[in-house]
Coordinates of C-alpha atoms in Angstrom, one line a residue:
Chain C
M1 CA 45.7 -118.2 -10.2
M2 CA 46.3 -114.2 -10.8
K3 CA 43.6 -113.5 -9.0
Y4 CA 45.0 -115.3 -6.3
V5 CA 48.3 -114.2 -6.7
I6 CA 46.3 -110.1 -7.3
S7 CA 44.3 -110.6 -3.9
L8 CA 47.4 -111.5 -2.2
I9 CA 49.4 -108.4 -3.5
I10 CA 46.6 -106.5 -2.4
G11 CA 46.1 -107.8 0.8
M12 CA 49.7 -107.2 1.3
L13 CA 49.3 -103.4 0.6
V14 CA 46.2 -103.0 2.6
G15 CA 48.3 -104.6 6.0
I16 CA 50.6 -102.4 4.8
A17 CA 49.2 -99.1 5.2
A18 CA 47.4 -101.0 8.5
L19 CA 50.2 -101.4 10.3
F20 CA 51.3 -97.2 9.1
L21 CA 48.1 -96.4 10.6
M22 CA 47.9 -98.4 13.7
L23 CA 52.1 -96.9 14.5
Y24 CA 50.6 -93.1 13.8
F25 CA 47.5 -93.6 15.5
N26 CA 49.1 -95.5 18.7
P27 CA 48.0 -94.3 21.7
L28 CA 50.7 -95.6 23.8
T29 CA 53.4 -93.3 21.7
S30 CA 52.0 -90.4 22.9
Q31 CA 54.3 -88.0 24.7
N32 CA 54.1 -86.8 28.6
K33 CA 53.0 -83.2 28.4
L34 CA 54.1 -82.4 32.4
S35 CA 57.9 -81.6 32.9
P36 CA 59.1 -84.0 35.3
L37 CA 61.0 -80.5 36.9
S38 CA 57.5 -79.6 38.0
V39 CA 57.2 -81.3 40.9
T40 CA 61.1 -80.5 42.3
D41 CA 62.0 -78.4 45.0
N42 CA 65.1 -76.7 43.7
D43 CA 65.3 -73.8 42.1
V44 CA 64.7 -74.0 38.0
I45 CA 66.2 -71.7 35.6
T46 CA 63.7 -70.9 32.6
L47 CA 65.4 -70.6 29.2
H48 CA 63.8 -69.1 26.1
Y49 CA 64.9 -69.0 22.1
S50 CA 63.1 -69.4 19.2
A51 CA 62.9 -72.3 17.2
V52 CA 62.8 -70.9 13.9
A53 CA 65.9 -70.7 12.1
Q54 CA 65.7 -66.6 10.8
D55 CA 64.9 -65.8 14.2
S56 CA 68.3 -67.6 15.3
L57 CA 72.3 -65.6 14.7
I58 CA 72.9 -68.9 12.7
Y59 CA 71.6 -71.7 12.1
T60 CA 72.9 -74.6 9.4
N61 CA 72.6 -77.9 8.1
D62 CA 73.4 -80.0 5.0
G63 CA 71.7 -77.5 2.8
E64 CA 69.5 -79.1 1.0
S65 CA 66.7 -79.5 3.7
Q66 CA 63.4 -78.1 3.7
V67 CA 64.7 -75.3 6.3
D68 CA 67.3 -72.9 4.5
P69 CA 70.4 -72.9 6.8
H70 CA 70.4 -68.8 8.1
P71 CA 71.9 -66.4 7.4
V72 CA 71.8 -67.5 3.5
K73 CA 76.3 -67.9 3.2
V74 CA 76.7 -69.7 6.3
L75 CA 78.5 -72.6 6.0
Q76 CA 76.8 -75.9 5.5
L77 CA 77.7 -79.0 7.0
W78 CA 77.8 -81.4 3.9
E79 CA 80.3 -83.4 4.3
P80 CA 79.3 -87.2 5.1
T81 CA 80.0 -88.0 8.2
I82 CA 78.1 -84.1 9.5
R83 CA 75.3 -84.6 6.3
L84 CA 72.1 -85.3 9.2
T85 CA 73.5 -83.0 11.8
R86 CA 72.0 -79.0 12.4
A87 CA 73.9 -76.5 14.4
M88 CA 72.4 -73.6 16.0
A89 CA 73.7 -70.6 18.1
T90 CA 71.1 -68.1 19.6
V91 CA 70.0 -65.7 22.2
L92 CA 68.8 -67.3 25.2
L93 CA 66.2 -65.0 27.3
D94 CA 65.2 -65.4 30.9
S95 CA 61.9 -65.9 31.9
R96 CA 60.9 -62.5 32.0
G97 CA 61.9 -61.9 28.6
Q98 CA 65.5 -60.4 28.9
V99 CA 68.3 -61.5 27.6
A100 CA 70.3 -63.6 29.8
G101 CA 72.9 -65.5 27.3
I102 CA 74.3 -67.4 24.3
G103 CA 73.1 -70.9 23.5
I104 CA 74.7 -73.7 20.6
K105 CA 72.9 -76.5 20.2
F106 CA 74.5 -79.1 17.8
S107 CA 72.0 -81.7 16.9
S108 CA 72.4 -85.1 15.0
D109 CA 69.5 -87.9 14.1
S110 CA 70.0 -90.9 15.9
E111 CA 71.0 -94.3 15.4
S112 CA 67.9 -95.2 18.1
S113 CA 65.4 -94.0 16.2
N114 CA 63.0 -96.9 15.7
I115 CA 59.5 -96.1 14.0
L116 CA 57.9 -99.2 15.7
D117 CA 58.4 -97.9 19.2
G118 CA 57.8 -94.2 18.3
A119 CA 61.1 -93.1 18.7
A120 CA 62.6 -90.6 15.9
I121 CA 65.5 -89.8 17.6
V122 CA 67.3 -86.7 17.7
D123 CA 71.0 -86.8 20.0
S124 CA 71.7 -83.3 20.6
V125 CA 74.3 -81.1 22.8
W126 CA 73.6 -77.6 24.4
H127 CA 76.9 -75.4 25.3
I128 CA 75.2 -72.2 27.0
F129 CA 77.4 -69.7 28.5
L130 CA 75.2 -66.9 31.0
P131 CA 77.1 -63.9 31.0
G132 CA 77.5 -62.9 35.3
R133 CA 76.5 -66.4 35.7
G134 CA 78.7 -69.4 33.9
S135 CA 78.8 -71.5 31.3
L136 CA 76.6 -75.2 31.4
F137 CA 76.3 -78.5 28.9
I138 CA 73.4 -80.3 28.2
E139 CA 72.7 -83.3 26.4
Q140 CA 69.9 -85.2 26.3
S141 CA 68.3 -87.7 23.7
E142 CA 65.3 -86.1 21.9
N143 CA 62.0 -87.9 21.3
Y144 CA 60.2 -85.1 17.8
W145 CA 57.3 -88.7 17.2
S146 CA 55.1 -86.8 19.0
Y147 CA 56.0 -83.5 17.4
L148 CA 56.1 -85.4 13.5
R149 CA 52.6 -87.1 14.5
K150 CA 50.7 -83.7 15.6
V151 CA 52.0 -80.9 13.6
V152 CA 54.2 -82.3 10.5
I153 CA 52.2 -84.6 9.1
P154 CA 48.9 -82.3 9.3
A155 CA 50.9 -79.9 7.8
Y156 CA 51.6 -82.6 4.4
R157 CA 48.1 -83.7 5.1
S158 CA 46.2 -80.1 5.2
S159 CA 45.1 -78.6 1.8
G160 CA 46.9 -75.6 2.1
D161 CA 49.9 -76.9 2.8
N162 CA 50.6 -75.9 6.5
W163 CA 49.6 -76.4 10.1
R164 CA 48.3 -73.4 12.5
G165 CA 47.3 -74.4 16.5
T166 CA 48.6 -74.7 19.6
W167 CA 50.7 -77.7 20.3
H168 CA 52.8 -78.3 23.9
G169 CA 55.4 -80.8 24.6
N170 CA 58.2 -82.1 25.7
I171 CA 61.3 -83.2 23.7
T172 CA 63.8 -84.6 25.9
S173 CA 63.8 -88.4 26.4
G174 CA 67.0 -88.9 28.1
P175 CA 69.6 -89.9 28.9
G176 CA 67.8 -89.7 32.5
A177 CA 65.7 -92.3 33.8
L178 CA 62.2 -89.5 34.1
G179 CA 62.9 -87.7 30.6
T180 CA 65.4 -86.0 31.9
A181 CA 68.9 -83.9 30.2
R182 CA 71.8 -84.6 31.7
V183 CA 73.5 -80.8 32.7
V184 CA 76.7 -80.7 33.8
G185 CA 78.3 -76.8 35.1
G186 CA 81.4 -75.4 33.7
S187 CA 82.2 -72.3 34.9
G188 CA 80.9 -69.2 37.7
E189 CA 77.8 -70.0 39.8
F190 CA 77.1 -73.3 37.8
S191 CA 81.1 -75.5 37.9
G192 CA 81.1 -78.5 39.7
I193 CA 77.0 -78.8 39.0
D194 CA 75.7 -82.2 37.7
T195 CA 72.1 -81.7 37.3
E196 CA 68.6 -82.5 34.8
A197 CA 66.9 -80.2 32.2
V198 CA 64.0 -80.4 30.0
E199 CA 63.5 -78.9 26.5
A200 CA 60.1 -78.4 25.5
L201 CA 58.7 -76.9 22.3
L202 CA 55.6 -74.6 22.0
A203 CA 54.7 -75.1 18.1
K204 CA 52.3 -72.3 16.3
A205 CA 52.7 -72.8 12.6
Y206 CA 54.6 -75.1 10.6
S207 CA 54.8 -74.6 6.3
V208 CA 55.5 -77.9 4.6
E209 CA 57.9 -75.3 2.1
L210 CA 59.7 -73.6 5.1
G211 CA 59.5 -75.8 7.9
P212 CA 58.6 -74.7 11.5
V213 CA 57.1 -70.5 10.8
A214 CA 56.2 -69.9 15.0
I215 CA 58.3 -72.3 17.2
D216 CA 59.6 -71.0 20.6
G217 CA 62.1 -73.5 22.6
E218 CA 62.0 -73.7 26.4
L219 CA 64.5 -74.7 28.6
L220 CA 64.0 -75.9 32.4
I221 CA 67.0 -76.4 34.0
E222 CA 67.4 -77.9 37.5
I223 CA 70.3 -76.3 39.4
P224 CA 70.5 -78.4 43.1
R225 CA 70.4 -76.6 46.5
K226 CA 74.4 -75.4 46.6
R227 CA 75.2 -78.0 49.7
E228 CA 73.8 -80.2 47.7
F229 CA 76.3 -79.5 44.6
D230 CA 79.0 -79.1 46.7
N231 CA 78.6 -82.1 48.0
A232 CA 78.5 -84.0 44.4
A233 CA 82.3 -81.7 43.8
T234 CA 83.9 -82.9 45.9
E235 CA 82.8 -86.6 45.8
Chain R
M1 CA 40.3 -115.8 -3.0
F2 CA 38.8 -114.3 0.1
K3 CA 41.6 -116.3 1.7
S4 CA 44.9 -115.5 0.2
F5 CA 43.2 -111.3 0.7
I6 CA 43.7 -112.0 4.3
A7 CA 47.4 -114.5 4.4
G8 CA 48.8 -111.2 1.9
I9 CA 47.2 -108.7 4.4
L10 CA 49.3 -110.7 7.3
L11 CA 52.6 -111.2 5.5
G12 CA 52.1 -106.9 4.9
V13 CA 51.9 -106.7 8.5
A14 CA 55.0 -108.9 8.8
V15 CA 56.9 -107.4 6.5
G16 CA 56.2 -104.1 7.3
V17 CA 57.4 -105.2 10.9
A18 CA 60.5 -106.7 9.8
A19 CA 61.2 -103.5 7.2
L20 CA 61.0 -101.3 10.5
Y21 CA 63.0 -103.8 12.0
Y22 CA 65.9 -104.2 11.0
V23 CA 66.5 -101.5 8.4
P24 CA 68.0 -98.9 9.9
A25 CA 66.0 -95.5 10.0
V26 CA 69.4 -93.6 10.4
D27 CA 72.5 -94.8 9.3
Q28 CA 75.4 -91.9 10.6
V29 CA 78.9 -92.1 8.0
R30 CA 82.1 -93.2 10.5
E31 CA 85.2 -92.5 9.6
Q32 CA 88.0 -95.1 11.2
S33 CA 89.2 -93.2 14.7
M34 CA 92.7 -92.6 14.2
I35 CA 93.8 -93.2 17.5
E36 CA 97.0 -93.8 19.8
V37 CA 97.6 -95.7 22.7
K38 CA 99.3 -94.1 25.3
P39 CA 102.0 -96.4 26.9
N40 CA 100.8 -95.8 30.4
G41 CA 97.2 -97.0 29.6
G42 CA 94.7 -94.2 27.5
N43 CA 94.3 -93.4 24.3
I44 CA 95.7 -89.9 22.4
E45 CA 93.6 -88.4 19.3
S46 CA 94.0 -85.6 17.6
F47 CA 91.8 -83.6 15.7
H48 CA 92.1 -80.6 13.8
I49 CA 90.7 -77.3 12.5
N50 CA 91.9 -75.1 9.5
V51 CA 91.0 -71.8 10.0
P52 CA 89.8 -70.3 7.8
T53 CA 88.4 -72.7 5.8
D54 CA 86.6 -74.6 8.9
R55 CA 84.8 -71.7 10.3
I56 CA 81.0 -71.6 10.5
M57 CA 80.7 -69.0 12.7
V58 CA 82.8 -65.9 14.6
G59 CA 80.2 -64.1 17.3
A60 CA 82.0 -61.0 18.3
P61 CA 81.1 -57.5 19.5
N62 CA 82.5 -55.1 17.1
Q63 CA 83.9 -57.2 14.4
Q64 CA 85.1 -55.4 10.6
V65 CA 83.8 -58.5 8.8
A66 CA 80.8 -60.4 10.0
L67 CA 81.3 -64.2 9.5
P68 CA 79.0 -65.6 8.8
L69 CA 78.1 -62.8 6.0
G70 CA 74.5 -61.4 7.5
L71 CA 75.5 -62.5 11.2
E72 CA 73.5 -60.2 13.3
W73 CA 75.6 -60.3 16.9
P74 CA 73.7 -58.7 19.5
S75 CA 74.8 -55.0 20.4
N76 CA 74.1 -56.1 23.9
N77 CA 76.5 -55.1 26.7
L78 CA 75.7 -58.5 28.2
F79 CA 78.1 -60.2 25.2
A80 CA 81.0 -57.1 25.5
G81 CA 83.7 -60.1 26.3
I82 CA 82.3 -62.7 24.4
R83 CA 83.8 -64.5 21.8
A84 CA 81.7 -67.5 20.5
E85 CA 82.8 -69.6 17.3
L86 CA 81.4 -72.4 15.5
F87 CA 83.8 -74.8 13.5
K88 CA 84.0 -78.5 11.4
L89 CA 86.2 -80.7 13.1
R90 CA 88.8 -83.0 11.0
N91 CA 90.1 -86.0 12.5
A92 CA 94.4 -86.5 11.6
K93 CA 94.0 -87.4 8.1
D94 CA 92.0 -84.1 7.3
I95 CA 88.4 -85.0 6.9
V96 CA 85.7 -83.7 8.4
V97 CA 84.0 -85.5 10.9
G98 CA 82.2 -82.7 13.6
I99 CA 81.4 -79.7 14.4
A100 CA 82.9 -77.7 17.5
S101 CA 82.1 -75.2 19.6
R102 CA 84.6 -72.1 21.7
V103 CA 83.4 -70.0 23.9
A104 CA 85.7 -67.1 25.3
A105 CA 84.8 -65.1 27.8
S106 CA 86.9 -62.6 29.8
G107 CA 86.7 -59.9 32.2
G108 CA 84.0 -60.4 34.7
E109 CA 83.9 -61.1 38.4
R110 CA 84.3 -65.6 38.2
G111 CA 87.8 -64.9 36.0
D112 CA 88.1 -65.9 31.9
I113 CA 86.5 -69.0 30.6
I114 CA 87.8 -71.1 27.3
E115 CA 85.7 -73.7 26.9
W116 CA 85.1 -76.2 23.8
V117 CA 82.1 -78.8 22.4
L118 CA 83.3 -81.5 20.3
H119 CA 80.2 -83.2 18.2
L120 CA 81.1 -86.0 16.4
P121 CA 77.6 -87.4 15.3
A122 CA 78.1 -90.8 15.4
R123 CA 80.2 -90.6 18.3
G124 CA 79.4 -88.7 20.5
S125 CA 79.8 -85.3 22.2
V126 CA 82.8 -83.4 24.6
Y127 CA 82.7 -80.9 27.0
L128 CA 86.4 -79.3 27.4
T129 CA 87.1 -76.5 29.8
M130 CA 90.4 -75.1 29.2
Q131 CA 92.8 -73.2 31.4
P132 CA 93.2 -69.5 30.2
E133 CA 96.6 -69.0 31.1
A134 CA 98.8 -71.0 27.9
V135 CA 101.4 -72.6 29.4
I136 CA 105.3 -73.0 27.6
G137 CA 105.0 -74.2 24.1
G138 CA 101.8 -72.6 23.1
Y139 CA 99.9 -74.8 24.0
R140 CA 97.0 -74.5 26.6
V141 CA 95.6 -77.4 28.5
G142 CA 92.1 -78.7 29.2
E143 CA 89.8 -81.4 31.3
L144 CA 87.1 -83.4 30.3
R145 CA 83.8 -82.2 31.9
A146 CA 81.4 -84.2 30.5
G147 CA 81.7 -86.9 27.7
T148 CA 78.3 -88.4 26.0
R149 CA 77.8 -92.0 24.6
E150 CA 81.3 -93.0 23.4
F151 CA 83.0 -90.6 25.9
S152 CA 81.2 -90.6 28.7
S153 CA 82.7 -92.8 30.6
L154 CA 86.2 -91.6 30.1
Q155 CA 87.8 -89.0 31.5
G156 CA 90.9 -87.6 30.8
Q157 CA 93.5 -83.9 29.7
V158 CA 93.3 -81.6 26.4
T159 CA 95.4 -79.6 24.2
E160 CA 94.8 -76.9 22.5
R161 CA 97.3 -75.3 20.2
W162 CA 97.4 -72.8 17.2
I163 CA 99.6 -74.0 14.4
V164 CA 100.6 -72.0 11.6
D165 CA 100.6 -72.9 8.1
T166 CA 104.2 -72.4 6.9
A167 CA 103.3 -73.6 3.4
A168 CA 103.9 -71.6 0.4
S169 CA 100.6 -73.0 -1.8
D170 CA 98.4 -71.4 -3.1
D171 CA 95.7 -73.3 -1.5
A172 CA 97.9 -72.4 2.0
T173 CA 95.5 -71.8 5.1
A174 CA 96.1 -69.1 7.7
G175 CA 97.0 -72.1 10.5
R176 CA 95.5 -74.6 12.1
I177 CA 93.9 -75.0 15.9
E178 CA 95.3 -78.3 17.3
L179 CA 93.4 -80.7 19.8
K180 CA 95.0 -83.3 21.0
T181 CA 92.6 -85.3 23.8
E182 CA 94.2 -88.4 25.9
F183 CA 91.5 -90.1 27.6
V184 CA 91.3 -93.0 29.4
G185 CA 88.1 -94.8 30.9
R186 CA 87.1 -93.9 34.8
L187 CA 89.1 -96.1 37.3
E188 CA 85.0 -97.3 38.5
D189 CA 84.4 -97.8 35.2
Q190 CA 86.8 -101.0 34.9

């Protein structure tokens, strides 16, 4: 009797391990590297930033996560309602590497995350101000599953507890049907626009101890032609 | 024995799938919404920020003391008229329910702007654009420009007001910023 129970338990452990391997290597959950905005006829604003906490103006979280808040004395988000939330303020650069403005990003782990579907979802919003041009609000769901599979887990599996390489991927997964973020213009030349954006990451180094070490972020924001958003504003 | 091993594998897969399906990967903590219903429809909700205790960042040029300590605000002329602030956001019961950003920019050809983004992790976010000039009574009025999740189908107004803390106790704050939202469902969604 005992040997049957033991073989059943071993079988269960093998089954659970097989399930996780299946989820990890599932090719159906691979991320599309092509930006949906790459085929647009409209103008696209490109904004770059460093996704490394130490390079930001401020970065804060619950204070117990892998990535340390920056600067050290920044107020931490330890209250239960915001413990799964991060806040970052950073300088945004344009496509020529010139300072373009300031971006504030709030991101919270999403309850729509589902490992079975390969969905490690983060709900985030950007509050962007580009002096001389105007302000924008970006709402998006981000899926970090591909990033976890290709960067974070390999870093944990590495004997040196780090990962080096090149990984480039779109992290925006919604709410737009094509996996785009929603953008609403607030002021200046962007006032009245309702358009789309995509955020991508270019990872080059990750450390188990420190988190992202060399990761750049990129925001591609589609700007409709003047006539289109004038019509949208009057509707 | 081989049959029980195979049965174990199937059982393990089933248990794993059931656990991943039924046990939420993320469970955000919620506070009860403190909403007042307006007589003619819509909901009023009051949020506030205790100053200075809820201030996370004050980004502005030429500040004598940086907040947080160690903040290196860019000296680029582009940021000359900008003041960007981050706060913790509290509900009417004085419980932290989210975080907020406020961006104010003065000067320039396009006039002054004041904007808020309120981010409530369990509910969604709102993007509010304010009139730069305060109205009688010290209020500043604004509108809901965009909302996400719970706020996506709403429209309405918001007021911003600075209230000085007159309490004489040792733990008294300088005051608080009160944000009162009045949101109602959009007509086409009803």
